[in-house]
Amino acid sequence: MKSRLSSSTEDYLKTIYAFTEWQDTPITSSQLATRLGVANSSVSEMVRKLKDMGLVDHRPYGAVHLTEEGLRVALTMVRRHRLLETFLVNDLGYSWDEVHVEAERLEHAVSDLFVERLAARLGNPERDPHGDPIPSASGDIPRIDAHRLSELDPGHEGTITRISDENPEMLRYLAHERIHLDTEVTVVRRKPFGGPLVVRVGQHGAARDFDVPDEVAEAVWVESTREHAGCTVGGS
Amino acid sequence: MKSRLSSSTEDYLKTIYAFTEWQDTPITSSQLATRLGVANSSVSEMVRKLKDMGLVDHRPYGAVHLTEEGLRVALTMVRRHRLLETFLVNDLGYSWDEVHVEAERLEHAVSDLFVERLAARLGNPERDPHGDPIPSASGDIPRIDAHRLSELDPGHEGTITRISDENPEMLRYLAHERIHLDTEVTVVRRKPFGGPLVVRVGQHGAARDFDVPDEVAEAVWVESTREHAGCTVGGS
DNA sequence: CCTACAATTTAGGCACACCGAAAAAGTGCT
DNA sequence: AGCACTTTTTCGGTGTGCCTAAATTGTAGG
């Protein structure tokens, strides 16, 4: 059980895991295909192989679940990816919108030794540059208590603790708008039907209002600063 | 001309280049096969493809030469490899016998951006941890005036400036014998017919004699400290 | 219940990089 | 020149991961 998986295999497992990281319905074949950028038929075939290898559970026409072993591999990949992103930003001066693609290639090439040396050198960080939790070598995930901006009610105050790294263009946009990790936000107005969600960004005098595009509201996660009775209502 | 070569292709070009780095007869198919650990038939096929891509010159049953473009790619790979090795040793605490394999995998995964950021961070070194010259981004190779230990005559004095990184076990052996880059050596006795080559290691009081195994004599390169009339005679 | 549509799987193929075995071409010796 | 031997190439075949097109299965609406 040491023989090294193909990088395709690693990508499948990582993608299956990623899908359930921030919500809990399991991924379907076609969603997997879309995320991996391959045809549905490729997924069918690969999922069968992963099942034969004992890395996923799957019954025909059903969703795909990781087995314990599959989860272990996926978490290893996630750890690699996020440590690499941290390294790229901290040590090589990458900006947060540049790191994803680079880490995506590197994560298949690094050894366990490399990863652990890197982690040590970085001070065993628990979060990557986008605020994503970095699983420990043993597979424990730092607890994070954040909610999507899109799910918060007006009046809610908090700090941005995670911004999805999937869309580099959005990250550049947010950087340009001076919105980043640890930025404090207050939800001003919830979008009524199709109108925009508005948040107040920054504190006190320096505060400004910001019209949150839908896509951003899904990508930005906020951790409450003030315990505010019913803070997490998620109207559809 | 940007479309990214397969890692196999990169390996072939790098291996062809490496063969002529320290001597000048060009590589044959079977030598290439041995070094790459593949069958001769695989090489024939791949060389044909490389030729079609304009990366090598080759006529049936002849040796394989890099074209200008092939050389450019090979030097890029060599640069990557050696910068990665330097990084692994300097920043991640790898020992020199551990870096080769790791760099071998990483060199196919890093981007040009990564390499240049890394080079800058390392201070644009001209030598890697084994003393191998690091080509510049534009493909210039730092000049090195060294000779194989096996080619030196008795009385010759010099400093070790390069040790081939191909055999990790030898590197561990040399480290154990406290022989490394910048170690000063004097050739004491040339091996007569099958007898051992002996060198004096270190200077003055701390000097000791060292019986050089054949393999080591081929792997260690020395740069002269004293201009010593006829110093480079290479008896067979 | 049964049909229409969407999701998934199966079938047949392709490109890549490899293999062993067999054929062909070069080389060296008399 | 001719023969033996080595090197290289050609040939048919493998495994992986991908594709398109054609079945199949699942599901929601009437």
XYZ file of C-alpha atoms in Angstrom, chain A residues 5-201:
197
model
C -0.931 6.646 -7.269
C -1.150 8.338 -10.663
C -1.642 12.056 -10.641
C -5.037 11.540 -12.278
C -6.074 9.359 -9.393
C -4.893 11.988 -6.960
C -6.898 14.642 -8.778
C -10.072 12.606 -8.701
C -9.804 11.956 -4.986
C -8.956 15.549 -4.200
C -11.887 16.800 -6.259
C -14.304 14.392 -4.630
C -13.132 15.552 -1.245
C -13.183 19.246 -2.119
C -16.827 19.032 -3.130
C -17.940 18.142 0.361
C -15.547 20.350 2.218
C -17.955 23.280 2.540
C -21.329 21.584 2.172
C -22.377 18.011 2.503
C -24.161 16.581 -0.478
C -21.875 14.088 -2.167
C -20.606 14.639 -5.670
C -22.174 13.047 -8.749
C -20.371 11.725 -11.806
C -21.249 14.661 -13.997
C -20.204 17.218 -11.392
C -16.943 15.397 -11.061
C -16.568 15.471 -14.836
C -17.203 19.207 -14.971
C -14.738 19.981 -12.208
C -12.049 17.833 -13.701
C -12.729 19.040 -17.209
C -13.177 15.561 -18.616
C -16.058 13.712 -20.309
C -18.641 11.878 -18.221
C -17.540 8.607 -19.724
C -14.010 9.171 -18.465
C -15.382 9.608 -14.990
C -17.437 6.432 -15.173
C -14.394 4.473 -16.121
C -12.101 6.058 -13.577
C -14.611 5.741 -10.770
C -14.808 2.033 -11.468
C -11.044 1.791 -11.137
C -11.013 3.850 -7.962
C -13.676 1.551 -6.585
C -11.612 -1.512 -7.487
C -8.688 0.078 -5.674
C -10.860 0.591 -2.611
C -10.552 4.361 -2.704
C -14.207 5.227 -3.300
C -17.629 3.772 -2.676
C -19.982 3.871 -5.619
C -23.021 2.059 -6.864
C -24.164 2.490 -10.468
C -25.987 5.767 -11.024
C -25.218 6.849 -7.499
C -23.022 9.551 -6.038
C -19.362 8.984 -5.299
C -18.052 8.775 -1.730
C -14.504 8.463 -0.471
C -13.596 5.426 1.563
C -11.452 5.897 4.623
C -8.372 5.169 2.556
C -9.536 7.501 -0.217
C -10.088 10.250 2.319
C -6.625 9.741 3.687
C -5.133 10.211 0.230
C -7.348 13.214 -0.492
C -6.321 14.920 2.727
C -2.688 14.297 1.881
C -3.228 16.053 -1.433
C -5.077 18.938 0.169
C -2.303 19.318 2.713
C 0.273 19.380 -0.062
C -1.655 21.857 -2.105
C -2.189 24.299 0.708
C 1.320 24.098 2.081
C 2.662 24.694 -1.406
C 0.401 27.719 -1.821
C 1.619 29.059 1.481
C 5.210 28.589 0.426
C 4.657 30.251 -2.926
C 3.132 33.304 -1.278
C 5.404 33.537 1.765
C 8.725 32.665 0.247
C 8.538 33.186 -3.481
C 6.479 36.347 -3.573
C 3.569 34.945 -5.535
C 0.307 36.798 -5.229
C -2.676 34.801 -4.054
C -4.242 34.689 -7.491
C -1.163 33.048 -9.019
C -0.608 30.174 -6.645
C -3.429 27.792 -7.390
C -2.314 26.553 -10.794
C 1.310 26.246 -9.762
C 0.430 24.267 -6.639
C -1.867 22.075 -8.691
C 1.099 20.818 -10.693
C 3.594 20.678 -7.847
C 1.388 18.690 -5.510
C 1.816 15.609 -7.683
C 5.581 15.876 -7.753
C 6.595 16.446 -4.152
C 7.541 13.665 -1.758
C 6.309 13.233 1.776
C 9.744 14.246 2.979
C 9.548 17.456 0.968
C 6.138 18.279 2.357
C 7.152 17.739 5.953
C 10.351 19.741 5.586
C 8.381 22.502 3.940
C 5.737 22.463 6.652
C 8.395 22.707 9.339
C 10.084 25.573 7.569
C 6.787 27.446 7.266
C 6.097 26.916 10.961
C 3.396 24.274 10.481
C 0.731 26.767 9.447
C -2.934 25.907 9.957
C -4.249 28.106 7.171
C -3.138 28.801 3.627
C -3.098 32.259 2.005
C -6.809 31.991 1.179
C -7.718 30.984 4.706
C -8.287 27.342 3.865
C -7.433 25.000 6.717
C -4.360 22.847 6.205
C -4.881 19.251 7.332
C -2.149 17.938 9.601
C 0.101 15.130 8.457
C -2.141 12.764 10.377
C -5.257 14.083 8.667
C -6.762 16.358 11.297
C -8.387 19.497 10.016
C -8.247 22.731 11.994
C -11.769 23.671 13.025
C -13.200 26.700 11.292
C -16.425 28.405 12.204
C -17.263 30.532 9.231
C -20.235 31.074 6.942
C -20.637 32.128 3.358
C -21.237 35.832 2.980
C -24.307 34.900 0.955
C -25.854 33.228 3.985
C -25.562 36.073 6.459
C -28.371 38.356 7.568
C -28.174 42.157 7.668
C -26.479 43.462 10.757
C -24.106 40.586 10.961
C -20.547 41.562 11.788
C -17.476 39.481 11.172
C -14.035 38.979 9.780
C -13.217 37.401 6.438
C -11.431 34.134 7.158
C -11.620 32.318 3.880
C -11.866 33.180 0.204
C -12.167 30.383 -2.316
C -9.085 30.213 -4.500
C -10.781 28.693 -7.487
C -11.206 31.836 -9.520
C -7.987 33.828 -9.868
C -9.810 36.634 -11.629
C -12.070 37.092 -8.657
C -9.084 37.137 -6.361
C -7.530 39.902 -8.418
C -10.792 41.788 -8.331
C -11.011 41.470 -4.558
C -7.393 42.520 -4.113
C -8.118 45.558 -6.240
C -11.093 46.353 -4.013
C -8.796 45.983 -1.001
C -10.716 43.031 0.347
C -8.629 40.273 1.815
C -8.287 37.907 4.729
C -8.990 39.568 8.083
C -10.960 42.382 6.498
C -13.849 43.285 8.770
C -17.292 43.382 7.235
C -20.826 44.169 8.305
C -23.780 43.062 6.248
C -25.757 46.181 5.433
C -28.532 45.002 3.212
C -29.538 41.560 2.086
C -30.312 41.304 -1.552
C -34.104 41.306 -1.820
C -34.875 39.260 -4.900
C -32.340 40.049 -7.544
C -30.792 43.153 -6.055
C -27.278 43.301 -4.709
C -26.026 42.315 -1.292
C -24.246 45.217 0.323
C -21.616 45.051 3.038
C -19.821 47.711 4.970
C -16.108 47.116 4.701
